[in-house]
mmCIF file of C-alpha atoms and ligand atoms in Angstrom:
data_model
loop_
_atom_site.group_PDB
_atom_site.id
_atom_site.type_symbol
_atom_site.label_atom_id
_atom_site.label_comp_id
_atom_site.label_asym_id
_atom_site.label_seq_id
_atom_site.Cartn_x
_atom_site.Cartn_y
_atom_site.Cartn_z
ATOM 1 C CA MET Y 1 -113.579 -168.093 -20.621
ATOM 2 C CA LEU Y 2 -113.148 -165.627 -17.739
ATOM 3 C CA ARG Y 3 -111.452 -166.386 -14.430
ATOM 4 C CA CYS Y 4 -114.092 -165.390 -11.887
ATOM 5 C CA VAL Y 5 -113.574 -165.097 -8.148
ATOM 6 C CA VAL Y 6 -116.775 -165.205 -6.086
ATOM 7 C CA THR Y 7 -116.313 -164.320 -2.422
ATOM 8 C CA GLY Y 8 -119.177 -165.655 -0.332
ATOM 9 C CA GLY Y 9 -119.675 -168.236 -3.077
ATOM 10 C CA ALA Y 10 -120.967 -170.911 -0.698
ATOM 11 C CA GLY Y 11 -123.810 -168.695 0.516
ATOM 12 C CA PHE Y 12 -127.327 -168.348 -0.790
ATOM 13 C CA LEU Y 13 -126.740 -165.836 -3.619
ATOM 14 C CA GLY Y 14 -123.112 -166.785 -4.171
ATOM 15 C CA SER Y 15 -123.830 -170.454 -4.872
ATOM 16 C CA HIS Y 16 -126.383 -169.547 -7.563
ATOM 17 C CA LEU Y 17 -123.904 -167.104 -9.071
ATOM 18 C CA CYS Y 18 -121.110 -169.719 -9.141
ATOM 19 C CA GLU Y 19 -123.492 -172.147 -10.826
ATOM 20 C CA ARG Y 20 -124.533 -169.656 -13.535
ATOM 21 C CA LEU Y 21 -120.931 -168.622 -14.227
ATOM 22 C CA LEU Y 22 -119.911 -172.278 -14.626
ATOM 23 C CA THR Y 23 -122.869 -172.886 -16.944
ATOM 24 C CA GLN Y 24 -121.589 -170.040 -19.126
ATOM 25 C CA GLY Y 25 -118.223 -171.800 -19.405
ATOM 26 C CA HIS Y 26 -116.181 -169.652 -17.018
ATOM 27 C CA GLU Y 27 -113.648 -170.758 -14.415
ATOM 28 C CA VAL Y 28 -114.849 -170.061 -10.873
ATOM 29 C CA LEU Y 29 -112.981 -169.744 -7.601
ATOM 30 C CA CYS Y 30 -115.286 -169.664 -4.581
ATOM 31 C CA VAL Y 31 -113.645 -167.924 -1.611
ATOM 32 C CA ASP Y 32 -115.620 -168.531 1.575
ATOM 33 C CA ASP Y 33 -115.045 -169.093 5.274
ATOM 34 C CA PHE Y 34 -118.335 -171.027 5.601
ATOM 35 C CA SER Y 35 -119.473 -168.826 8.488
ATOM 36 C CA THR Y 36 -123.034 -168.506 7.162
ATOM 37 C CA GLY Y 37 -122.597 -170.472 3.921
ATOM 38 C CA ASP Y 38 -122.807 -174.215 3.548
ATOM 39 C CA ARG Y 39 -120.606 -176.640 1.646
ATOM 40 C CA ARG Y 40 -123.798 -178.438 0.545
ATOM 41 C CA ASN Y 41 -124.750 -175.329 -1.504
ATOM 42 C CA ILE Y 42 -121.796 -175.956 -3.820
ATOM 43 C CA ALA Y 43 -121.469 -179.753 -3.541
ATOM 44 C CA HIS Y 44 -123.085 -180.226 -6.977
ATOM 45 C CA LEU Y 45 -120.455 -177.952 -8.560
ATOM 46 C CA GLU Y 46 -117.383 -179.603 -7.110
ATOM 47 C CA HIS Y 47 -117.138 -182.245 -9.863
ATOM 48 C CA SER Y 48 -116.362 -179.516 -12.394
ATOM 49 C CA PRO Y 49 -112.659 -179.079 -13.235
ATOM 50 C CA ARG Y 50 -113.420 -175.362 -13.694
ATOM 51 C CA PHE Y 51 -114.664 -174.970 -10.093
ATOM 52 C CA HIS Y 52 -112.289 -174.356 -7.187
ATOM 53 C CA VAL Y 53 -112.838 -173.599 -3.516
ATOM 54 C CA MET Y 54 -110.617 -171.571 -1.185
ATOM 55 C CA ASP Y 55 -111.599 -171.899 2.491
ATOM 56 C CA HIS Y 56 -110.570 -168.413 3.515
ATOM 57 C CA ASP Y 57 -111.676 -165.413 5.565
ATOM 58 C CA VAL Y 58 -111.636 -162.353 3.266
ATOM 59 C CA THR Y 59 -110.587 -160.063 6.115
ATOM 60 C CA GLN Y 60 -107.144 -161.661 5.581
ATOM 61 C CA ALA Y 61 -105.311 -160.816 2.347
ATOM 62 C CA TYR Y 62 -105.547 -163.375 -0.450
ATOM 63 C CA PHE Y 63 -104.450 -163.717 -4.027
ATOM 64 C CA ALA Y 64 -105.793 -165.445 -7.114
ATOM 65 C CA PRO Y 65 -105.419 -164.672 -10.802
ATOM 66 C CA ALA Y 66 -108.708 -163.119 -11.865
ATOM 67 C CA ASP Y 67 -110.573 -161.298 -14.615
ATOM 68 C CA ARG Y 68 -113.711 -160.737 -12.526
ATOM 69 C CA LEU Y 69 -114.195 -160.513 -8.774
ATOM 70 C CA TYR Y 70 -117.716 -160.666 -7.351
ATOM 71 C CA ASN Y 71 -117.520 -159.563 -3.704
ATOM 72 C CA LEU Y 72 -120.411 -161.169 -1.827
ATOM 73 C CA ALA Y 73 -118.691 -162.294 1.380
ATOM 74 C CA CYS Y 74 -120.693 -160.859 4.282
ATOM 75 C CA PRO Y 75 -123.441 -162.201 6.538
ATOM 76 C CA ALA Y 76 -126.730 -160.866 5.146
ATOM 77 C CA SER Y 77 -129.444 -161.835 7.614
ATOM 78 C CA PRO Y 78 -129.952 -159.370 10.524
ATOM 79 C CA ILE Y 79 -129.638 -162.252 13.000
ATOM 80 C CA HIS Y 80 -126.316 -163.294 11.466
ATOM 81 C CA TYR Y 81 -124.792 -159.856 11.033
ATOM 82 C CA GLN Y 82 -125.776 -158.714 14.524
ATOM 83 C CA ARG Y 83 -124.278 -161.809 16.177
ATOM 84 C CA ASP Y 84 -120.741 -160.402 15.869
ATOM 85 C CA PRO Y 85 -121.245 -156.803 14.712
ATOM 86 C CA ILE Y 86 -117.571 -155.855 14.941
ATOM 87 C CA LYS Y 87 -116.696 -158.728 12.612
ATOM 88 C CA THR Y 88 -119.460 -157.559 10.265
ATOM 89 C CA VAL Y 89 -117.887 -154.095 9.999
ATOM 90 C CA VAL Y 90 -114.436 -155.620 9.516
ATOM 91 C CA THR Y 91 -115.718 -158.005 6.837
ATOM 92 C CA ASN Y 92 -117.302 -155.138 4.933
ATOM 93 C CA VAL Y 93 -114.310 -152.830 5.206
ATOM 94 C CA GLU Y 94 -111.229 -155.102 5.271
ATOM 95 C CA GLY Y 95 -112.879 -157.740 3.082
ATOM 96 C CA THR Y 96 -113.768 -155.176 0.424
ATOM 97 C CA LEU Y 97 -110.335 -153.581 0.716
ATOM 98 C CA ASN Y 98 -108.612 -156.940 0.159
ATOM 99 C CA GLY Y 99 -110.820 -157.626 -2.848
ATOM 100 C CA LEU Y 100 -110.125 -154.206 -4.352
ATOM 101 C CA ARG Y 101 -106.376 -154.654 -3.811
ATOM 102 C CA LEU Y 102 -106.590 -157.980 -5.613
ATOM 103 C CA ALA Y 103 -108.487 -156.281 -8.452
ATOM 104 C CA LYS Y 104 -105.837 -153.579 -8.653
ATOM 105 C CA ARG Y 105 -103.008 -156.146 -8.819
ATOM 106 C CA THR Y 106 -104.681 -158.380 -11.377
ATOM 107 C CA GLY Y 107 -106.635 -155.822 -13.407
ATOM 108 C CA ALA Y 108 -109.834 -157.713 -12.583
ATOM 109 C CA ARG Y 109 -113.177 -155.964 -12.736
ATOM 110 C CA PHE Y 110 -114.709 -155.770 -9.244
ATOM 111 C CA LEU Y 111 -118.432 -156.061 -8.440
ATOM 112 C CA GLN Y 112 -119.606 -155.136 -4.966
ATOM 113 C CA ALA Y 113 -122.766 -156.758 -3.569
ATOM 114 C CA SER Y 114 -124.145 -153.660 -1.883
ATOM 115 C CA THR Y 115 -127.610 -153.403 -0.465
ATOM 116 C CA SER Y 116 -130.836 -151.439 -0.153
ATOM 117 C CA GLU Y 117 -129.793 -151.067 3.504
ATOM 118 C CA VAL Y 118 -127.568 -148.165 2.391
ATOM 119 C CA TYR Y 119 -130.877 -146.250 2.207
ATOM 120 C CA GLY Y 120 -131.617 -147.099 5.873
ATOM 121 C CA ASP Y 121 -135.210 -146.319 6.917
ATOM 122 C CA PRO Y 122 -135.970 -144.375 3.737
ATOM 123 C CA THR Y 123 -137.827 -141.085 3.651
ATOM 124 C CA VAL Y 124 -137.993 -141.237 -0.163
ATOM 125 C CA HIS Y 125 -140.180 -143.908 -1.721
ATOM 126 C CA PRO Y 126 -139.495 -145.823 -3.928
ATOM 127 C CA GLN Y 127 -135.732 -145.498 -3.571
ATOM 128 C CA PRO Y 128 -133.726 -144.210 -6.577
ATOM 129 C CA GLU Y 129 -129.928 -144.474 -6.627
ATOM 130 C CA SER Y 130 -129.661 -140.687 -6.138
ATOM 131 C CA TYR Y 131 -131.195 -140.955 -2.649
ATOM 132 C CA THR Y 132 -128.401 -140.758 -0.076
ATOM 133 C CA GLY Y 133 -130.308 -142.529 2.664
ATOM 134 C CA ASN Y 134 -131.427 -142.253 6.272
ATOM 135 C CA VAL Y 135 -129.148 -144.523 8.297
ATOM 136 C CA ASN Y 136 -128.726 -144.509 12.077
ATOM 137 C CA PRO Y 137 -124.925 -144.798 12.447
ATOM 138 C CA ILE Y 138 -125.067 -146.100 16.038
ATOM 139 C CA GLY Y 139 -127.972 -148.550 15.948
ATOM 140 C CA PRO Y 140 -127.890 -152.366 15.844
ATOM 141 C CA ARG Y 141 -128.115 -152.458 12.031
ATOM 142 C CA ALA Y 142 -125.285 -149.937 11.571
ATOM 143 C CA CYS Y 143 -122.558 -152.610 11.451
ATOM 144 C CA TYR Y 144 -124.120 -153.818 8.224
ATOM 145 C CA ASP Y 145 -125.547 -150.575 6.804
ATOM 146 C CA GLU Y 146 -122.550 -148.374 7.509
ATOM 147 C CA GLY Y 147 -120.175 -151.214 6.648
ATOM 148 C CA LYS Y 148 -121.812 -151.526 3.226
ATOM 149 C CA ARG Y 149 -121.787 -147.749 2.774
ATOM 150 C CA CYS Y 150 -118.066 -147.636 3.553
ATOM 151 C CA ALA Y 151 -117.514 -150.529 1.128
ATOM 152 C CA GLU Y 152 -119.176 -148.442 -1.613
ATOM 153 C CA THR Y 153 -116.897 -145.537 -0.672
ATOM 154 C CA LEU Y 154 -113.837 -147.788 -1.020
ATOM 155 C CA CYS Y 155 -115.021 -148.962 -4.435
ATOM 156 C CA PHE Y 156 -115.419 -145.441 -5.780
ATOM 157 C CA ASP Y 157 -112.109 -144.270 -4.277
ATOM 158 C CA PHE Y 158 -110.252 -147.236 -5.814
ATOM 159 C CA HIS Y 159 -111.949 -146.395 -9.085
ATOM 160 C CA ARG Y 160 -111.013 -142.690 -9.011
ATOM 161 C CA GLN Y 161 -107.598 -143.024 -7.385
ATOM 162 C CA ALA Y 162 -106.318 -146.343 -8.757
ATOM 163 C CA GLY Y 163 -108.354 -146.828 -11.927
ATOM 164 C CA VAL Y 164 -109.973 -150.094 -10.757
ATOM 165 C CA GLN Y 165 -113.010 -151.025 -12.831
ATOM 166 C CA ILE Y 166 -115.894 -151.233 -10.361
ATOM 167 C CA ARG Y 167 -119.545 -152.237 -10.514
ATOM 168 C CA VAL Y 168 -121.768 -151.501 -7.491
ATOM 169 C CA ALA Y 169 -125.092 -153.335 -7.236
ATOM 170 C CA ARG Y 170 -127.584 -152.320 -4.540
ATOM 171 C CA ILE Y 171 -129.450 -155.544 -3.954
ATOM 172 C CA PHE Y 172 -132.984 -155.474 -2.519
ATOM 173 C CA ASN Y 173 -134.489 -158.386 -0.546
ATOM 174 C CA THR Y 174 -133.863 -161.563 -2.503
ATOM 175 C CA TYR Y 175 -135.147 -165.040 -1.683
ATOM 176 C CA GLY Y 176 -135.184 -168.561 -3.066
ATOM 177 C CA PRO Y 177 -133.785 -172.078 -2.734
ATOM 178 C CA ARG Y 178 -130.574 -172.468 -0.673
ATOM 179 C CA MET Y 179 -131.522 -169.920 1.943
ATOM 180 C CA ALA Y 180 -130.536 -171.578 5.210
ATOM 181 C CA VAL Y 181 -133.335 -173.062 7.327
ATOM 182 C CA GLU Y 182 -132.064 -171.036 10.299
ATOM 183 C CA ASP Y 183 -131.257 -167.966 8.172
ATOM 184 C CA GLY Y 184 -133.677 -165.755 10.126
ATOM 185 C CA ARG Y 185 -134.856 -163.632 7.199
ATOM 186 C CA VAL Y 186 -138.557 -163.249 6.690
ATOM 187 C CA VAL Y 187 -139.180 -165.506 3.678
ATOM 188 C CA SER Y 188 -137.270 -168.481 5.057
ATOM 189 C CA ASN Y 189 -138.697 -167.960 8.562
ATOM 190 C CA PHE Y 190 -142.301 -167.873 7.338
ATOM 191 C CA ILE Y 191 -142.021 -170.869 5.017
ATOM 192 C CA VAL Y 192 -140.137 -173.007 7.538
ATOM 193 C CA GLN Y 193 -142.569 -172.078 10.314
ATOM 194 C CA ALA Y 194 -145.577 -172.876 8.123
ATOM 195 C CA LEU Y 195 -144.129 -176.221 7.010
ATOM 196 C CA ARG Y 196 -143.411 -177.141 10.641
ATOM 197 C CA GLY Y 197 -146.997 -176.260 11.613
ATOM 198 C CA GLU Y 198 -145.859 -173.325 13.744
ATOM 199 C CA ASP Y 199 -147.464 -169.878 13.843
ATOM 200 C CA LEU Y 200 -145.687 -167.246 11.737
ATOM 201 C CA THR Y 201 -143.754 -164.631 13.729
ATOM 202 C CA VAL Y 202 -144.765 -161.180 12.464
ATOM 203 C CA TYR Y 203 -142.632 -158.409 13.921
ATOM 204 C CA GLY Y 204 -144.588 -155.284 14.850
ATOM 205 C CA THR Y 205 -147.925 -154.772 13.093
ATOM 206 C CA GLY Y 206 -146.738 -156.403 9.879
ATOM 207 C CA SER Y 207 -147.578 -153.227 7.948
ATOM 208 C CA GLN Y 208 -143.911 -152.610 7.046
ATOM 209 C CA THR Y 209 -143.218 -153.332 3.388
ATOM 210 C CA ARG Y 210 -140.513 -155.075 1.389
ATOM 211 C CA SER Y 211 -140.022 -155.932 -2.288
ATOM 212 C CA PHE Y 212 -138.986 -159.522 -2.877
ATOM 213 C CA CYS Y 213 -136.882 -160.633 -5.834
ATOM 214 C CA PHE Y 214 -136.430 -164.274 -6.840
ATOM 215 C CA VAL Y 215 -132.787 -165.322 -6.858
ATOM 216 C CA ASP Y 216 -132.614 -166.217 -10.583
ATOM 217 C CA ASP Y 217 -133.711 -162.713 -11.595
ATOM 218 C CA LEU Y 218 -131.214 -161.126 -9.232
ATOM 219 C CA VAL Y 219 -128.229 -163.213 -10.326
ATOM 220 C CA GLY Y 220 -128.976 -162.369 -13.968
ATOM 221 C CA GLY Y 221 -128.872 -158.680 -13.022
ATOM 222 C CA LEU Y 222 -125.525 -159.041 -11.237
ATOM 223 C CA MET Y 223 -123.954 -160.735 -14.257
ATOM 224 C CA SER Y 224 -125.349 -158.135 -16.685
ATOM 225 C CA LEU Y 225 -123.939 -155.345 -14.555
ATOM 226 C CA MET Y 226 -120.534 -157.026 -14.327
ATOM 227 C CA GLU Y 227 -120.386 -157.390 -18.121
ATOM 228 C CA HIS Y 228 -121.580 -153.872 -18.862
ATOM 229 C CA PRO Y 229 -118.621 -152.222 -20.616
ATOM 230 C CA THR Y 230 -118.620 -148.967 -18.650
ATOM 231 C CA HIS Y 231 -121.357 -148.460 -16.071
ATOM 232 C CA THR Y 232 -119.984 -148.363 -12.507
ATOM 233 C CA GLY Y 233 -123.368 -148.105 -10.811
ATOM 234 C CA PRO Y 234 -124.545 -147.809 -8.140
ATOM 235 C CA ILE Y 235 -127.531 -149.565 -9.602
ATOM 236 C CA ASN Y 236 -130.584 -150.939 -7.805
ATOM 237 C CA LEU Y 237 -131.386 -154.590 -8.462
ATOM 238 C CA GLY Y 238 -134.616 -156.039 -7.148
ATOM 239 C CA ASN Y 239 -138.261 -156.637 -7.894
ATOM 240 C CA PRO Y 240 -140.392 -153.488 -7.535
ATOM 241 C CA GLY Y 241 -143.504 -155.420 -6.413
ATOM 242 C CA GLU Y 242 -144.164 -154.203 -2.852
ATOM 243 C CA PHE Y 243 -145.892 -156.232 -0.133
ATOM 244 C CA THR Y 244 -146.543 -155.824 3.571
ATOM 245 C CA VAL Y 245 -145.045 -158.447 5.835
ATOM 246 C CA LEU Y 246 -148.593 -159.494 6.719
ATOM 247 C CA GLU Y 247 -149.407 -160.044 3.028
ATOM 248 C CA LEU Y 248 -146.289 -162.189 2.746
ATOM 249 C CA ALA Y 249 -147.385 -164.222 5.771
ATOM 250 C CA GLU Y 250 -150.802 -164.831 4.192
ATOM 251 C CA LYS Y 251 -149.177 -165.978 0.934
ATOM 252 C CA CYS Y 252 -146.864 -168.389 2.770
ATOM 253 C CA ILE Y 253 -149.785 -169.878 4.708
ATOM 254 C CA ARG Y 254 -151.842 -170.283 1.522
ATOM 255 C CA LEU Y 255 -149.014 -171.759 -0.587
ATOM 256 C CA THR Y 256 -148.013 -174.305 2.072
ATOM 257 C CA GLY Y 257 -151.613 -175.173 2.946
ATOM 258 C CA ALA Y 258 -150.623 -174.939 6.610
ATOM 259 C CA LYS Y 259 -153.255 -174.630 9.344
ATOM 260 C CA VAL Y 260 -151.425 -171.929 11.267
ATOM 261 C CA ASN Y 261 -151.916 -168.309 12.330
ATOM 262 C CA VAL Y 262 -149.646 -165.324 12.793
ATOM 263 C CA VAL Y 263 -148.263 -164.281 16.179
ATOM 264 C CA ARG Y 264 -146.955 -160.798 16.911
ATOM 265 C CA ARG Y 265 -143.416 -160.243 18.090
ATOM 266 C CA PRO Y 266 -141.736 -156.920 18.989
ATOM 267 C CA MET Y 267 -140.512 -154.782 16.122
ATOM 268 C CA PRO Y 268 -136.692 -154.808 15.965
ATOM 269 C CA ALA Y 269 -134.925 -151.432 16.384
ATOM 270 C CA ASP Y 270 -134.453 -149.366 13.207
ATOM 271 C CA ASP Y 271 -136.440 -151.824 11.079
ATOM 272 C CA PRO Y 272 -137.177 -149.926 7.824
ATOM 273 C CA LYS Y 273 -140.900 -149.163 7.475
ATOM 274 C CA GLN Y 274 -141.010 -149.360 3.690
ATOM 275 C CA ARG Y 275 -138.762 -150.455 0.872
ATOM 276 C CA ARG Y 276 -139.187 -150.646 -2.887
ATOM 277 C CA PRO Y 277 -136.514 -150.262 -5.539
ATOM 278 C CA ASP Y 278 -136.772 -147.729 -8.291
ATOM 279 C CA ILE Y 279 -135.276 -149.884 -11.075
ATOM 280 C CA ASP Y 280 -135.513 -147.385 -13.935
ATOM 281 C CA ARG Y 281 -131.720 -147.220 -14.168
ATOM 282 C CA ALA Y 282 -131.324 -151.008 -14.245
ATOM 283 C CA ARG Y 283 -134.005 -151.218 -16.931
ATOM 284 C CA ALA Y 284 -132.392 -148.522 -19.064
ATOM 285 C CA VAL Y 285 -128.745 -149.511 -18.652
ATOM 286 C CA LEU Y 286 -128.965 -153.318 -18.365
ATOM 287 C CA GLY Y 287 -132.375 -154.166 -19.811
ATOM 288 C CA PHE Y 288 -133.035 -155.678 -16.391
ATOM 289 C CA GLU Y 289 -136.595 -156.900 -15.824
ATOM 290 C CA PRO Y 290 -137.506 -159.322 -13.047
ATOM 291 C CA ARG Y 291 -139.638 -162.143 -14.498
ATOM 292 C CA ILE Y 292 -140.575 -164.366 -11.565
ATOM 293 C CA ALA Y 293 -143.754 -163.272 -9.767
ATOM 294 C CA LEU Y 294 -143.764 -163.569 -5.987
ATOM 295 C CA ASP Y 295 -146.253 -166.456 -5.861
ATOM 296 C CA VAL Y 296 -144.232 -168.442 -8.404
ATOM 297 C CA GLY Y 297 -140.939 -167.824 -6.614
ATOM 298 C CA LEU Y 298 -142.435 -168.604 -3.224
ATOM 299 C CA ASP Y 299 -143.867 -171.845 -4.564
ATOM 300 C CA ARG Y 300 -140.401 -172.934 -5.768
ATOM 301 C CA THR Y 301 -138.936 -171.932 -2.408
ATOM 302 C CA VAL Y 302 -141.591 -173.920 -0.542
ATOM 303 C CA GLY Y 303 -140.607 -176.972 -2.623
ATOM 304 C CA TYR Y 304 -136.979 -176.483 -1.648
ATOM 305 C CA PHE Y 305 -137.715 -176.180 2.069
ATOM 306 C CA ARG Y 306 -140.017 -179.235 1.966
ATOM 307 C CA ARG Y 307 -137.035 -181.251 0.712
ATOM 308 C CA GLU Y 308 -134.653 -179.616 3.215
ATOM 309 C CA LEU Y 309 -136.960 -180.488 6.102
ATOM 310 C CA GLY Y 310 -137.478 -184.023 4.759
ATOM 311 C CA LEU Y 311 -141.250 -183.526 4.296
HETATM 312 P P1 LIG D 401 -125.340 -165.610 2.907
HETATM 313 O O1 LIG D 401 -125.138 -165.394 4.375
HETATM 314 O O2 LIG D 401 -126.091 -166.820 2.472
HETATM 315 O O3 LIG D 401 -123.956 -165.610 2.147
HETATM 316 C C1 LIG D 401 -122.823 -164.914 2.604
HETATM 317 C C2 LIG D 401 -121.599 -165.786 2.344
HETATM 318 O O4 LIG D 401 -120.416 -165.073 2.725
HETATM 319 C C3 LIG D 401 -121.603 -167.081 3.177
HETATM 320 O O5 LIG D 401 -121.261 -168.169 2.364
HETATM 321 C C4 LIG D 401 -120.551 -166.827 4.253
HETATM 322 O O6 LIG D 401 -119.969 -168.020 4.729
HETATM 323 C C5 LIG D 401 -119.595 -165.929 3.515
HETATM 324 N N1 LIG D 401 -118.788 -165.068 4.389
HETATM 325 C C6 LIG D 401 -119.232 -164.245 5.381
HETATM 326 N N2 LIG D 401 -118.190 -163.614 5.957
HETATM 327 C C7 LIG D 401 -117.071 -164.050 5.320
HETATM 328 C C8 LIG D 401 -115.680 -163.777 5.455
HETATM 329 N N3 LIG D 401 -115.227 -162.916 6.384
HETATM 330 N N4 LIG D 401 -114.811 -164.406 4.627
HETATM 331 C C9 LIG D 401 -115.249 -165.280 3.691
HETATM 332 N N5 LIG D 401 -116.548 -165.586 3.516
HETATM 333 C C10 LIG D 401 -117.438 -164.972 4.320
HETATM 334 O O7 LIG D 401 -126.057 -164.281 2.368
HETATM 335 P P2 LIG D 401 -126.597 -163.914 0.908
HETATM 336 O O8 LIG D 401 -128.036 -163.579 1.025
HETATM 337 O O9 LIG D 401 -126.178 -164.932 -0.091
HETATM 338 O O10 LIG D 401 -125.831 -162.542 0.644
HETATM 339 C C11 LIG D 401 -124.689 -162.481 -0.192
HETATM 340 C C12 LIG D 401 -124.275 -161.026 -0.369
HETATM 341 O O11 LIG D 401 -125.322 -160.271 -0.973
HETATM 342 C C13 LIG D 401 -123.928 -160.326 0.947
HETATM 343 O O12 LIG D 401 -122.832 -159.468 0.738
HETATM 344 C C14 LIG D 401 -125.160 -159.511 1.236
HETATM 345 O O13 LIG D 401 -124.865 -158.368 2.007
HETATM 346 C C15 LIG D 401 -125.637 -159.146 -0.159
HETATM 347 N N6 LIG D 401 -127.076 -158.871 -0.184
HETATM 348 C C16 LIG D 401 -127.979 -159.882 -0.105
HETATM 349 C C17 LIG D 401 -129.328 -159.594 -0.095
HETATM 350 C C18 LIG D 401 -130.384 -160.673 -0.042
HETATM 351 O O14 LIG D 401 -131.569 -160.347 0.063
HETATM 352 N N7 LIG D 401 -130.060 -161.938 -0.122
HETATM 353 C C19 LIG D 401 -129.759 -158.252 -0.146
HETATM 354 C C20 LIG D 401 -128.801 -157.247 -0.192
HETATM 355 C C21 LIG D 401 -127.457 -157.561 -0.230
HETATM 356 N N1 LIG D 402 -139.758 -160.096 9.833
HETATM 357 C C1 LIG D 402 -140.864 -160.617 10.463
HETATM 358 N N2 LIG D 402 -140.793 -161.878 10.963
HETATM 359 C C2 LIG D 402 -139.688 -162.654 10.862
HETATM 360 C C3 LIG D 402 -138.540 -162.121 10.203
HETATM 361 C C4 LIG D 402 -138.619 -160.826 9.713
HETATM 362 O O1 LIG D 402 -141.907 -159.953 10.586
HETATM 363 O O2 LIG D 402 -139.716 -163.806 11.335
HETATM 364 C C5 LIG D 402 -139.835 -158.738 9.256
HETATM 365 C C6 LIG D 402 -138.712 -157.785 9.663
HETATM 366 O O3 LIG D 402 -139.038 -157.112 10.870
HETATM 367 C C7 LIG D 402 -138.646 -156.854 8.469
HETATM 368 C C8 LIG D 402 -139.060 -157.729 7.281
HETATM 369 O O4 LIG D 402 -139.730 -158.863 7.855
HETATM 370 O O5 LIG D 402 -139.591 -155.817 8.607
HETATM 371 C C9 LIG D 402 -137.864 -158.226 6.464
HETATM 372 O O6 LIG D 402 -136.931 -158.778 7.362
HETATM 373 P P1 LIG D 402 -135.603 -159.524 6.868
HETATM 374 O O7 LIG D 402 -134.857 -159.873 8.107
HETATM 375 O O8 LIG D 402 -135.964 -160.589 5.923
HETATM 376 O O9 LIG D 402 -134.824 -158.440 6.006
HETATM 377 P P2 LIG D 402 -134.525 -156.858 6.158
HETATM 378 O O10 LIG D 402 -135.142 -156.333 7.391
HETATM 379 O O11 LIG D 402 -133.044 -156.808 6.205
HETATM 380 O O12 LIG D 402 -135.127 -156.282 4.958
#
């Protein structure tokens, strides 16, 4: 049994991770300030004597005995992370720093939930880990992108300078049950809009692409990386299937059976035009292979949102 700390454990990805770690018999401490997470995401875990919750903002120092620290605390939806961009930078930098200090004190292995956003609006496609990215350091997404890039820097400096065992996962767009109804990301927006009988808001022409990974596949990849004996990463985790936003809208309309159309909205600044992970490294090092096809994952997510909306 490992003592696992999961920061951001009450969020979308974090709650699934806590659940899987508990299922494997580990002890789990969820550290979360509930800013974008929801206590309901972890309510079903709270009966377990091996599950603990610390209501805490990771930008303030904290301590817990630990063998593993998964650092997920950070708003992930553009709407959320742009609401208080200074706090987003501080969460990425101070929050990661506090986690790494805890790892140094306890000897815990530290996994950073990094992101495909470190590649910015990529000029290399698909994106391999060797690509150093095309990020606008002063745009509205920079608080998140540059914050996550600095967090990676901190990880590697703690590794080289202080011998902390690090694992850096670059997570590509992930979706599934427990995304918040008001999350603002494309999959939850489209499904919720369709289920409410509203037209789907497509930003720009809808020709921009993303690769969507179902949460169960992603969480498996995070845990495999954490338990790899030596590999620090960075390592891309995601599903390499690539779809335009318009194709996603059509799928959501078809799977919900909604009688709705798409409406155009302005393209947000610095919105990446294309994104697809090169997962050769994850395949080779971790045996990582996403199994859930987009239609199957979307169907499960539609079921979740139907229940959430009381339909
Ligand atoms: P989420 O918003 O559902 O979860 C984030 C969690 O962190 C929430 O529970 C929130 O309350 C908590 N949190 C935020 N700031 C905090 C702070 N200062 N102190 C303590 N807790 C704090 O988002 P998610 O999709 O579950 O993302 C989790 C992590 O994975 C994030 O670090 C995100 O950057 C990363 N990630 C996610 C995706 C994705 O597609 N879901 C892609 C790339 C990276
Ligand atoms: N998007 C959209 N309509 C929405 C929400 C998002 O067309 O209601 C687009 C957005 O402009 C982007 C893509 O969908 O091109 C993915 O957006 P999301 O916010 O999910 O994630 P990210 O941009 O961080 O990949």
